[in-house]
Amino acid sequence: MTLHAEDLMNMHSITRRDFVRLGAGAVAAGAAVKATLLEPSTAMAAQTVTGGGAGGAGESTTGRKIRFVSIGTGIRGCDLLRAARQVPTGVCVGTADLYEMHRRAGKEAWGVEIPTTRDYRTLLDRKDVDAVIVAVADFQHRRVVLDAVAAGKDVYCEKPMSHSVADGQAMVEAVRAGKRIFQAGSQRVSNIVYKKAAEIYASGRLGEVHLIEGHSDRNTPSGAWVYPIPPDASPETIDWEGFLRDAPSRPFDAARFFRWRCFADYGEGVAGDLFVHLLSGIQCISGINAVPSRAYSTGSLTHFNDGRDFPDLLATLYDYPGVTVNLHCNQNNAAGEPIIFYGSEATMVINGNTLTVTPQDTSPQPEGYSLNGWTAAAKQQYLDEWHAAHPAPPTTPGEVESYAAPQGYNDTADHIANFFRAVETREHVVEDEVFGNNAAIACHQANYSYFHRTVATWDAATKTIKG
Ligand SMILES: NC(=O)c1ccc[n+]([C@@H]2O[C@H](COP(=O)([O-])OP(=O)(O)OC[C@H]3O[C@@H](n4cnc5c(N)ncnc54)[C@H](O)[C@@H]3O)[C@@H](O)[C@H]2O)c1
């Protein structure tokens, strides 16, 4: 179906601002666009049929639901539980958190009364639990994942997989030794729009792709993790010592507990929070599942200079096999978060749940610019000879193609559904421990380069970042 820009905006309920952002101007309003609404995912379809989640009929091949527990029911843990309600193949049978209100919020998010505890290890002891969703702060991923694997559980661990290269390596080794299913939590890897992009990339239709660009820009205090501190936050409601188990000891500090992304003891700043989504998307679409050989970062801390450890502007250039990847994250400007694949035949832009492919004009053209220095006679002779050598009428580039996910599409539900399927079938997941580890190492390289003011190279022999 060929539509014009206006039709496409109406069909997908996207705004003109979003639409113009799609291709950074690649699709001008008024241009003809071949628009395709992608088929809903399995999770979404199942939800329609069964009503989904805790009350759903279940769609597994055996009819048995995966029994999972959720460790960490803060912002993301609650979102995961709400998304899991759309997935009829799993049932949450318990949660754990260090903060009293988050324990209650977790129950609310799942919507059905379930046991909840401060000590996650009591959940791992349960024999009726198949799998664990880990949504604690990044620096605690290693401990919780290793404990879950030691208890024989399969693991869905939030992104970025690791807080350090050593943490990631320990997790890869443990998952492999324990023969567990492990999925990292960059949900875009299961997104139907990303799957379409991967299909287009693999088809070779973009031609040679040697440059991929991505950014993640937002300008609100929330986007810079200046989250409000809940009024009841205190050492009485928060297990502060439990939080600090893998971090330097310090007096109770609510800002550090709720805004942990700002501090190097617990998070990795914009690289671990936001680059990881771009990098996972790029890995999944391009099929490049590797650590970059080099990374070079620059940036600054200006707008949100509130005592945090990380820059609010970070720009990094990566060398991946055959491809340069150029990322930035700017917390001072809301330019959105597109990923752009520059091919010799077409440019592909993915932005949110929309994908645009704009063919390049690659038809042969007679030289124009440098003929300005030629005499009229020499110019005419050149043009006559050129047209004689190129008798075919000029071709025009193909139509712009656009793909979008249906309204209300939730890739986190798909990502969870993929994990449950793997737990049941023991089949491999795309975003396994190696994929997740590679994406996380690239985040650590970005920070290494920024803080050491040097190019960060990857030494594959010692599995370490070097300056
Ligand atoms: N995939 C995504 O789009 C996405 C979005 C947001 C966050 N995340 C990731 O999810 C994870 C959690 O982030 P968040 O925003 O929910 O942080 P948060 O601070 O809101 O929640 C983390 C929760 O973990 C709990 N916790 C910490 N240590 C624990 C322990 N030992 N036992 C039990 N509970 C413990 C804390 O009490 C807290 O409630 C992080 O790794 C983050 O990077 C992913």
Short mmCIF file of C-alpha atoms and ligand atoms in Angstrom, two decimals:
data_model
loop_
_atom_site.label_atom_id
_atom_site.label_comp_id
_atom_site.label_asym_id
_atom_site.label_seq_id
_atom_site.Cartn_x
_atom_site.Cartn_y
_atom_site.Cartn_z
CA MET A 1 0.00 0.00 0.00
CA THR A 2 1.42 3.38 -0.93
CA LEU A 3 0.52 6.17 1.42
CA HIS A 4 1.53 9.72 1.91
CA ALA A 5 3.13 11.03 5.03
CA GLU A 6 -0.20 12.29 6.44
CA ASP A 7 -1.86 8.85 6.05
CA LEU A 8 1.04 7.17 7.74
CA MET A 9 0.88 9.51 10.70
CA ASN A 10 -2.86 8.88 11.10
CA MET A 11 -2.50 5.12 10.71
CA HIS A 12 0.18 4.77 13.35
CA SER A 13 -1.06 7.51 15.64
CA ILE A 14 2.34 9.17 15.54
CA THR A 15 2.79 12.89 15.64
CA ARG A 16 4.30 15.02 12.88
CA ARG A 17 7.24 15.65 15.23
CA ASP A 18 7.78 11.89 15.61
CA PHE A 19 7.38 11.41 11.90
CA VAL A 20 9.99 13.99 10.99
CA ARG A 21 12.29 12.43 13.58
CA LEU A 22 11.90 9.02 11.89
CA GLY A 23 14.55 9.60 9.34
CA ALA A 24 16.12 12.84 10.46
CA GLY A 25 14.43 14.33 7.42
CA ALA A 26 14.82 11.21 5.26
CA VAL A 27 11.06 11.10 4.78
CA ALA A 28 9.78 14.54 3.93
CA ALA A 29 6.12 15.26 4.69
CA GLY A 30 4.26 14.80 1.41
CA ALA A 31 6.64 12.08 0.11
CA ALA A 32 5.14 8.77 -1.01
CA VAL A 33 5.76 6.01 1.51
CA LYS A 34 4.98 2.31 1.28
CA ALA A 35 3.68 1.66 4.78
CA THR A 36 3.34 -1.73 6.44
CA LEU A 37 1.86 -2.40 9.82
CA LEU A 38 3.75 -5.38 11.23
CA GLU A 39 1.93 -8.48 12.50
CA PRO A 40 1.42 -8.46 16.24
CA SER A 41 3.82 -10.61 18.20
CA THR A 42 2.99 -13.94 19.77
CA ALA A 43 2.73 -12.41 23.21
CA MET A 44 0.26 -9.79 21.98
CA ALA A 45 -1.78 -12.33 20.03
CA ALA A 46 -1.88 -14.69 23.00
CA GLN A 47 -2.99 -11.84 25.20
CA THR A 48 -5.91 -11.16 22.88
CA VAL A 49 -6.98 -14.80 22.92
CA THR A 50 -6.49 -15.65 26.59
CA GLY A 51 -6.73 -12.42 28.49
CA GLY A 52 -3.11 -13.05 29.42
CA GLY A 53 -0.97 -13.21 32.50
CA ALA A 54 -2.02 -14.53 35.83
CA GLY A 55 -5.51 -15.34 34.63
CA GLY A 56 -4.56 -16.52 31.12
CA ALA A 57 -5.05 -20.02 29.77
CA GLY A 58 -1.38 -20.52 28.85
CA GLU A 59 0.13 -21.12 25.45
CA SER A 60 3.07 -23.38 26.24
CA THR A 61 3.40 -26.65 24.36
CA THR A 62 3.09 -28.62 27.60
CA GLY A 63 0.42 -26.36 29.08
CA ARG A 64 2.65 -25.83 32.12
CA LYS A 65 3.41 -22.25 33.14
CA ILE A 66 6.97 -21.22 33.96
CA ARG A 67 7.04 -20.41 37.67
CA PHE A 68 9.25 -17.39 38.23
CA VAL A 69 10.28 -15.07 41.02
CA SER A 70 11.25 -11.42 40.64
CA ILE A 71 14.22 -10.01 42.52
CA GLY A 72 14.14 -6.23 42.64
CA THR A 73 10.70 -4.64 42.29
CA GLY A 74 11.65 -1.01 41.83
CA ILE A 75 10.96 0.95 38.64
CA ARG A 76 11.95 -1.75 36.17
CA GLY A 77 10.97 -4.74 38.31
CA CYS A 78 7.39 -3.42 38.48
CA ASP A 79 7.35 -2.72 34.73
CA LEU A 80 8.54 -6.27 34.09
CA LEU A 81 5.80 -7.70 36.29
CA ARG A 82 3.16 -5.63 34.49
CA ALA A 83 4.55 -6.81 31.14
CA ALA A 84 4.67 -10.43 32.37
CA ARG A 85 0.93 -10.24 33.03
CA GLN A 86 0.53 -10.10 29.24
CA VAL A 87 2.47 -13.35 28.84
CA PRO A 88 0.29 -16.36 29.55
CA THR A 89 3.17 -18.85 29.73
CA GLY A 90 4.53 -17.71 33.08
CA VAL A 91 3.32 -17.09 36.60
CA CYS A 92 5.05 -15.06 39.28
CA VAL A 93 5.24 -16.97 42.56
CA GLY A 94 7.22 -14.54 44.71
CA THR A 95 9.20 -11.32 44.82
CA ALA A 96 12.05 -9.85 46.84
CA ASP A 97 13.17 -6.30 47.48
CA LEU A 98 15.17 -4.36 50.06
CA TYR A 99 12.70 -1.48 50.30
CA GLU A 100 9.33 -1.87 51.95
CA MET A 101 7.32 0.27 49.49
CA HIS A 102 8.86 -1.49 46.50
CA ARG A 103 7.75 -4.83 47.95
CA ARG A 104 4.17 -3.54 48.05
CA ALA A 105 4.48 -1.97 44.59
CA GLY A 106 5.66 -5.32 43.21
CA LYS A 107 2.54 -7.05 44.50
CA GLU A 108 0.39 -4.33 42.99
CA ALA A 109 2.21 -4.65 39.66
CA TRP A 110 1.56 -8.37 39.45
CA GLY A 111 -2.01 -7.84 40.65
CA VAL A 112 -2.39 -11.07 42.57
CA GLU A 113 -1.39 -11.78 46.17
CA ILE A 114 2.08 -13.38 46.19
CA PRO A 115 4.70 -13.94 48.88
CA THR A 116 7.31 -11.21 49.11
CA THR A 117 10.53 -11.05 51.11
CA ARG A 118 13.51 -8.88 51.90
CA ASP A 119 15.96 -11.78 51.49
CA TYR A 120 15.97 -13.08 47.90
CA ARG A 121 17.89 -16.21 48.89
CA THR A 122 14.77 -17.67 50.49
CA LEU A 123 13.13 -17.55 47.03
CA LEU A 124 16.07 -19.34 45.42
CA ASP A 125 15.75 -22.16 47.96
CA ARG A 126 12.26 -22.96 46.66
CA LYS A 127 12.09 -26.10 44.53
CA ASP A 128 8.90 -24.96 42.77
CA VAL A 129 10.70 -22.02 41.11
CA ASP A 130 11.99 -22.47 37.53
CA ALA A 131 13.31 -19.04 36.73
CA VAL A 132 14.35 -15.70 38.18
CA ILE A 133 13.92 -12.20 36.87
CA VAL A 134 16.74 -10.01 38.17
CA ALA A 135 15.97 -6.27 38.26
CA VAL A 136 18.31 -5.01 40.96
CA ALA A 137 20.84 -2.18 40.46
CA ASP A 138 23.63 -3.04 38.04
CA PHE A 139 26.38 -3.63 40.62
CA GLN A 140 24.27 -6.36 42.24
CA HIS A 141 23.63 -8.32 39.02
CA ARG A 142 26.68 -10.51 39.50
CA ARG A 143 25.85 -11.63 43.02
CA VAL A 144 22.16 -12.32 42.38
CA VAL A 145 22.78 -14.06 39.03
CA LEU A 146 25.52 -16.26 40.48
CA ASP A 147 23.30 -17.21 43.42
CA ALA A 148 20.37 -17.96 41.09
CA VAL A 149 22.52 -20.10 38.79
CA ALA A 150 23.99 -21.94 41.79
CA ALA A 151 20.42 -22.70 42.87
CA GLY A 152 19.75 -24.22 39.41
CA LYS A 153 17.44 -21.45 38.16
CA ASP A 154 17.27 -19.96 34.67
CA VAL A 155 17.80 -16.22 34.63
CA TYR A 156 16.43 -13.11 32.92
CA CYS A 157 18.85 -10.37 34.00
CA GLU A 158 18.25 -6.72 33.31
CA LYS A 159 20.61 -4.69 31.16
CA PRO A 160 23.42 -3.81 31.27
CA MET A 161 24.41 -7.35 32.11
CA SER A 162 27.48 -6.34 34.11
CA HIS A 163 28.90 -3.55 36.23
CA SER A 164 32.47 -4.44 35.19
CA VAL A 165 34.26 -6.65 32.68
CA ALA A 166 35.18 -9.06 35.50
CA ASP A 167 31.54 -9.30 36.64
CA GLY A 168 30.41 -10.15 33.11
CA GLN A 169 33.08 -12.81 32.70
CA ALA A 170 32.12 -14.44 36.01
CA MET A 171 28.47 -14.50 34.93
CA VAL A 172 29.25 -16.03 31.52
CA GLU A 173 31.34 -18.75 33.14
CA ALA A 174 28.72 -19.53 35.79
CA VAL A 175 25.84 -19.71 33.28
CA ARG A 176 27.82 -22.01 31.02
CA ALA A 177 29.04 -24.25 33.84
CA GLY A 178 25.52 -24.50 35.21
CA LYS A 179 24.01 -25.07 31.73
CA ARG A 180 21.36 -22.46 32.48
CA ILE A 181 19.21 -20.43 30.10
CA PHE A 182 20.26 -16.81 30.49
CA GLN A 183 18.70 -13.82 28.79
CA ALA A 184 19.89 -10.24 29.16
CA GLY A 185 17.12 -7.67 29.45
CA SER A 186 17.53 -5.37 26.44
CA GLN A 187 14.00 -5.92 25.24
CA ARG A 188 14.49 -4.35 21.80
CA VAL A 189 16.20 -7.56 20.74
CA SER A 190 12.73 -9.19 20.79
CA ASN A 191 10.96 -6.21 19.20
CA ILE A 192 9.11 -7.07 15.96
CA VAL A 193 10.35 -3.83 14.38
CA TYR A 194 13.96 -4.77 15.14
CA LYS A 195 13.32 -8.24 13.72
CA LYS A 196 12.12 -6.63 10.47
CA ALA A 197 15.20 -4.39 10.46
CA ALA A 198 17.45 -7.44 10.95
CA GLU A 199 15.72 -9.17 8.04
CA ILE A 200 16.27 -6.14 5.77
CA TYR A 201 19.90 -5.81 6.88
CA ALA A 202 20.60 -9.53 6.27
CA SER A 203 18.96 -9.36 2.82
CA GLY A 204 21.75 -7.03 1.66
CA ARG A 205 19.23 -4.43 0.44
CA LEU A 206 21.07 -1.65 2.24
CA GLY A 207 24.22 -2.44 0.23
CA GLU A 208 27.50 -2.04 2.05
CA VAL A 209 27.01 -0.65 5.56
CA HIS A 210 30.18 0.78 7.09
CA LEU A 211 28.64 3.38 9.39
CA ILE A 212 25.95 3.01 12.03
CA GLU A 213 24.93 5.94 14.18
CA GLY A 214 22.72 6.06 17.24
CA HIS A 215 21.84 8.46 19.95
CA SER A 216 19.73 8.58 23.05
CA ASP A 217 18.92 12.17 23.88
CA ARG A 218 16.50 13.50 26.50
CA ASN A 219 16.49 16.66 28.54
CA THR A 220 14.34 16.18 31.63
CA PRO A 221 15.55 15.72 35.22
CA SER A 222 13.90 12.28 35.17
CA GLY A 223 15.87 11.47 32.01
CA ALA A 224 19.00 12.35 34.00
CA TRP A 225 17.82 10.13 36.92
CA VAL A 226 17.03 12.99 39.31
CA TYR A 227 14.22 10.87 40.72
CA PRO A 228 12.17 12.14 43.68
CA ILE A 229 13.01 10.52 47.01
CA PRO A 230 9.87 8.86 48.48
CA PRO A 231 8.85 10.55 51.77
CA ASP A 232 9.07 7.31 53.76
CA ALA A 233 12.65 6.51 52.67
CA SER A 234 14.75 5.82 55.78
CA PRO A 235 17.03 3.16 57.29
CA GLU A 236 13.84 1.70 58.83
CA THR A 237 12.17 1.09 55.45
CA ILE A 238 15.32 0.36 53.39
CA ASP A 239 17.86 -2.39 54.07
CA TRP A 240 20.86 -0.10 53.46
CA GLU A 241 23.46 -2.69 54.50
CA GLY A 242 21.86 -5.18 52.13
CA PHE A 243 22.13 -2.62 49.33
CA LEU A 244 25.83 -1.99 50.05
CA ARG A 245 26.87 -5.64 50.17
CA ASP A 246 29.05 -5.30 47.06
CA ALA A 247 29.93 -1.63 47.42
CA PRO A 248 32.03 0.54 49.75
CA SER A 249 30.46 1.13 53.15
CA ARG A 250 28.97 4.60 53.80
CA PRO A 251 26.23 6.15 55.96
CA PHE A 252 22.63 5.91 54.77
CA ASP A 253 22.11 8.07 51.70
CA ALA A 254 18.67 7.95 50.05
CA ALA A 255 19.91 9.76 46.93
CA ARG A 256 22.44 7.02 46.33
CA PHE A 257 19.77 4.33 46.82
CA PHE A 258 17.22 5.84 44.40
CA ARG A 259 19.60 7.62 41.99
CA TRP A 260 22.25 4.89 41.91
CA ARG A 261 22.79 5.31 38.12
CA CYS A 262 24.67 8.57 38.87
CA PHE A 263 27.35 6.85 40.95
CA ALA A 264 30.22 4.66 39.78
CA ASP A 265 29.95 2.35 42.82
CA TYR A 266 26.56 1.13 41.57
CA GLY A 267 25.99 2.08 37.92
CA GLU A 268 27.78 3.08 34.71
CA GLY A 269 26.08 6.39 33.89
CA VAL A 270 24.67 6.99 30.41
CA ALA A 271 26.79 4.23 28.86
CA GLY A 272 25.32 1.43 30.98
CA ASP A 273 21.86 2.93 31.09
CA LEU A 274 21.38 4.04 27.49
CA PHE A 275 24.25 3.07 25.16
CA VAL A 276 23.49 -0.54 26.03
CA HIS A 277 20.05 -0.31 24.36
CA LEU A 278 21.57 1.17 21.20
CA LEU A 279 24.40 -1.38 21.17
CA SER A 280 22.06 -4.35 21.74
CA GLY A 281 19.84 -3.09 18.93
CA ILE A 282 22.85 -2.70 16.62
CA GLN A 283 24.15 -6.16 17.53
CA CYS A 284 20.77 -7.74 16.90
CA ILE A 285 20.10 -5.97 13.58
CA SER A 286 23.61 -6.24 12.10
CA GLY A 287 24.36 -9.69 13.49
CA ILE A 288 27.70 -8.36 14.78
CA ASN A 289 28.01 -10.08 18.12
CA ALA A 290 31.48 -8.94 19.15
CA VAL A 291 33.40 -6.61 21.41
CA PRO A 292 34.63 -3.50 19.56
CA SER A 293 38.39 -3.55 19.01
CA ARG A 294 38.63 0.16 19.94
CA ALA A 295 36.47 2.85 21.51
CA TYR A 296 37.13 6.54 21.87
CA SER A 297 34.94 8.81 24.01
CA THR A 298 34.63 12.45 24.74
CA GLY A 299 31.95 14.45 26.55
CA SER A 300 31.24 16.71 29.50
CA LEU A 301 29.25 17.20 32.68
CA THR A 302 27.49 20.55 32.64
CA HIS A 303 23.71 20.65 32.94
CA PHE A 304 23.25 18.01 35.67
CA ASN A 305 26.45 18.72 37.57
CA ASP A 306 24.92 17.75 40.92
CA GLY A 307 27.71 15.70 42.47
CA ARG A 308 27.30 12.72 40.17
CA ASP A 309 30.24 10.72 38.87
CA PHE A 310 29.26 10.55 35.18
CA PRO A 311 29.08 12.98 32.24
CA ASP A 312 25.67 14.15 31.00
CA LEU A 313 27.04 14.25 27.46
CA LEU A 314 28.97 11.22 26.20
CA ALA A 315 29.98 10.61 22.60
CA THR A 316 31.81 7.43 21.60
CA LEU A 317 33.24 6.11 18.33
CA TYR A 318 33.60 2.33 18.12
CA ASP A 319 35.49 0.06 15.74
CA TYR A 320 33.40 -3.05 15.14
CA PRO A 321 34.40 -5.61 12.48
CA GLY A 322 33.86 -3.75 9.19
CA VAL A 323 31.67 -1.07 10.74
CA THR A 324 32.24 2.21 12.55
CA VAL A 325 29.59 2.85 15.20
CA ASN A 326 29.06 6.41 16.35
CA LEU A 327 26.96 6.86 19.51
CA HIS A 328 26.11 9.72 21.76
CA CYS A 329 23.88 10.38 24.69
CA ASN A 330 23.00 13.96 25.52
CA GLN A 331 20.96 14.69 28.63
CA ASN A 332 20.62 18.36 27.61
CA ASN A 333 18.56 17.94 24.45
CA ALA A 334 15.50 15.86 23.59
CA ALA A 335 16.43 14.72 20.09
CA GLY A 336 15.10 11.19 20.70
CA GLU A 337 16.82 7.88 20.13
CA PRO A 338 17.14 6.77 16.52
CA ILE A 339 19.59 4.22 15.14
CA ILE A 340 20.65 4.95 11.56
CA PHE A 341 22.27 2.42 9.21
CA TYR A 342 24.02 4.16 6.32
CA GLY A 343 24.17 1.71 3.40
CA SER A 344 25.52 2.25 -0.10
CA GLU A 345 22.05 1.32 -1.47
CA ALA A 346 19.71 2.60 1.24
CA THR A 347 19.52 4.33 4.61
CA MET A 348 17.58 2.53 7.32
CA VAL A 349 16.35 4.41 10.39
CA ILE A 350 14.79 2.77 13.40
CA ASN A 351 13.09 5.04 15.90
CA GLY A 352 10.91 3.69 18.65
CA ASN A 353 8.55 1.23 17.05
CA THR A 354 8.93 2.59 13.52
CA LEU A 355 11.37 1.68 10.79
CA THR A 356 12.06 3.58 7.56
CA VAL A 357 14.11 2.44 4.59
CA THR A 358 15.02 5.18 2.10
CA PRO A 359 16.74 3.93 -1.07
CA GLN A 360 19.74 5.91 -2.29
CA ASP A 361 19.88 7.28 -5.80
CA THR A 362 22.68 5.11 -7.20
CA SER A 363 21.96 5.59 -10.91
CA PRO A 364 25.02 6.70 -12.91
CA GLN A 365 25.27 10.49 -13.25
CA PRO A 366 27.43 12.53 -15.60
CA GLU A 367 30.00 14.65 -13.80
CA GLY A 368 28.78 18.19 -13.11
CA TYR A 369 30.74 20.07 -10.51
CA SER A 370 34.29 19.71 -11.80
CA LEU A 371 33.18 20.64 -15.35
CA ASN A 372 32.80 24.21 -14.11
CA GLY A 373 36.47 24.61 -14.92
CA TRP A 374 36.12 23.24 -18.43
CA THR A 375 35.50 25.16 -21.65
CA ALA A 376 32.02 24.89 -23.18
CA ALA A 377 33.34 22.76 -26.04
CA ALA A 378 35.20 20.33 -23.80
CA LYS A 379 32.16 20.10 -21.52
CA GLN A 380 29.86 19.33 -24.47
CA GLN A 381 32.22 16.69 -25.79
CA TYR A 382 32.39 15.02 -22.37
CA LEU A 383 28.58 15.03 -22.02
CA ASP A 384 28.03 13.68 -25.54
CA GLU A 385 30.46 10.84 -24.86
CA TRP A 386 28.96 10.15 -21.43
CA HIS A 387 25.39 9.91 -22.78
CA ALA A 388 26.55 7.68 -25.66
CA ALA A 389 28.13 5.34 -23.09
CA HIS A 390 24.98 5.37 -20.91
CA PRO A 391 22.05 4.98 -23.32
CA ALA A 392 19.60 3.59 -20.71
CA PRO A 393 17.01 6.08 -19.38
CA PRO A 394 17.83 7.22 -15.82
CA THR A 395 16.33 5.08 -13.05
CA THR A 396 14.64 6.57 -10.02
CA PRO A 397 15.23 5.29 -6.49
CA GLY A 398 12.61 2.85 -5.16
CA GLU A 399 9.84 3.90 -2.81
CA VAL A 400 10.50 4.79 0.79
CA GLU A 401 9.31 1.92 2.98
CA SER A 402 8.03 2.30 6.50
CA TYR A 403 7.15 -0.40 9.02
CA ALA A 404 5.50 0.09 12.39
CA ALA A 405 4.37 -2.06 15.29
CA PRO A 406 0.66 -2.05 16.17
CA GLN A 407 -0.48 0.49 18.73
CA GLY A 408 0.06 -0.67 22.31
CA TYR A 409 2.83 -3.04 21.28
CA ASN A 410 5.07 -3.94 24.24
CA ASP A 411 8.44 -5.44 23.37
CA THR A 412 9.17 -6.22 27.01
CA ALA A 413 6.26 -8.70 26.99
CA ASP A 414 7.76 -10.30 23.87
CA HIS A 415 11.19 -10.46 25.48
CA ILE A 416 9.75 -12.17 28.54
CA ALA A 417 7.72 -14.54 26.33
CA ASN A 418 10.91 -15.48 24.45
CA PHE A 419 12.64 -16.18 27.75
CA PHE A 420 9.82 -18.38 29.03
CA ARG A 421 9.79 -20.27 25.72
CA ALA A 422 13.52 -20.96 26.06
CA VAL A 423 13.10 -22.08 29.67
CA GLU A 424 10.49 -24.55 28.53
CA THR A 425 12.15 -25.80 25.32
CA ARG A 426 15.82 -25.34 26.39
CA GLU A 427 16.34 -23.63 23.05
CA HIS A 428 18.90 -20.89 22.75
CA VAL A 429 17.89 -17.23 23.24
CA VAL A 430 19.24 -14.48 20.98
CA GLU A 431 20.34 -12.21 23.81
CA ASP A 432 22.28 -14.84 25.73
CA GLU A 433 25.13 -14.35 28.18
CA VAL A 434 27.70 -13.75 25.42
CA PHE A 435 25.52 -11.24 23.56
CA GLY A 436 24.67 -9.41 26.80
CA ASN A 437 28.29 -9.45 27.92
CA ASN A 438 29.57 -8.07 24.61
CA ALA A 439 27.11 -5.15 24.73
CA ALA A 440 28.02 -4.42 28.35
CA ILE A 441 31.77 -4.51 27.65
CA ALA A 442 31.28 -1.87 24.94
CA CYS A 443 29.63 0.33 27.62
CA HIS A 444 32.61 -0.20 29.93
CA GLN A 445 34.96 0.71 27.06
CA ALA A 446 33.08 3.98 26.55
CA ASN A 447 33.54 4.91 30.22
CA TYR A 448 37.15 3.70 30.31
CA SER A 449 38.00 5.93 27.38
CA TYR A 450 36.18 8.94 28.85
CA PHE A 451 37.72 8.70 32.30
CA HIS A 452 41.25 7.69 31.20
CA ARG A 453 41.22 10.17 28.28
CA THR A 454 42.57 7.50 25.96
CA VAL A 455 41.47 5.05 23.30
CA ALA A 456 40.09 1.94 25.00
CA THR A 457 41.21 -1.20 23.20
CA TRP A 458 39.94 -4.71 23.82
CA ASP A 459 42.56 -7.34 24.59
CA ALA A 460 40.77 -10.55 23.67
CA ALA A 461 43.59 -12.74 25.01
CA THR A 462 43.34 -11.41 28.56
CA LYS A 463 39.68 -10.34 28.22
CA THR A 464 40.49 -6.90 29.55
CA ILE A 465 40.19 -3.29 28.41
CA LYS A 466 43.53 -1.59 27.88
CA GLY A 467 44.48 2.02 27.30
N1 LIG B 1 15.36 -2.77 30.10
C1 LIG B 1 15.04 -1.53 30.42
O1 LIG B 1 14.47 -0.79 29.61
C2 LIG B 1 15.36 -1.02 31.78
C3 LIG B 1 14.72 0.13 32.27
C4 LIG B 1 15.04 0.55 33.55
C5 LIG B 1 15.96 -0.14 34.32
N2 LIG B 1 16.56 -1.25 33.81
C6 LIG B 1 17.53 -2.00 34.64
O2 LIG B 1 16.79 -2.65 35.67
C7 LIG B 1 17.57 -2.73 36.86
C8 LIG B 1 16.82 -2.07 38.01
O3 LIG B 1 16.64 -0.70 37.70
P1 LIG B 1 15.50 0.17 38.40
O4 LIG B 1 15.32 1.38 37.61
O5 LIG B 1 14.29 -0.70 38.62
O6 LIG B 1 16.17 0.52 39.79
P2 LIG B 1 15.41 0.74 41.19
O7 LIG B 1 16.41 1.33 42.08
O8 LIG B 1 14.13 1.45 40.96
O9 LIG B 1 15.05 -0.73 41.64
C9 LIG B 1 16.02 -1.65 42.02
C10 LIG B 1 15.44 -2.42 43.19
O10 LIG B 1 16.30 -3.51 43.50
C11 LIG B 1 16.21 -3.69 44.89
N3 LIG B 1 17.39 -4.44 45.32
C12 LIG B 1 18.67 -4.07 45.27
N4 LIG B 1 19.45 -5.04 45.79
C13 LIG B 1 18.63 -6.03 46.14
C14 LIG B 1 18.83 -7.27 46.75
N5 LIG B 1 20.07 -7.71 47.09
N6 LIG B 1 17.76 -8.05 47.03
C15 LIG B 1 16.51 -7.62 46.70
N7 LIG B 1 16.26 -6.44 46.13
C16 LIG B 1 17.31 -5.65 45.86
C17 LIG B 1 16.19 -2.29 45.45
O11 LIG B 1 15.65 -2.31 46.76
C18 LIG B 1 15.33 -1.58 44.47
O12 LIG B 1 13.97 -1.56 44.87
C19 LIG B 1 18.89 -2.06 36.52
O13 LIG B 1 19.82 -3.04 36.12
C20 LIG B 1 18.54 -1.17 35.35
O14 LIG B 1 19.64 -0.88 34.53
C21 LIG B 1 16.26 -1.70 32.58
#
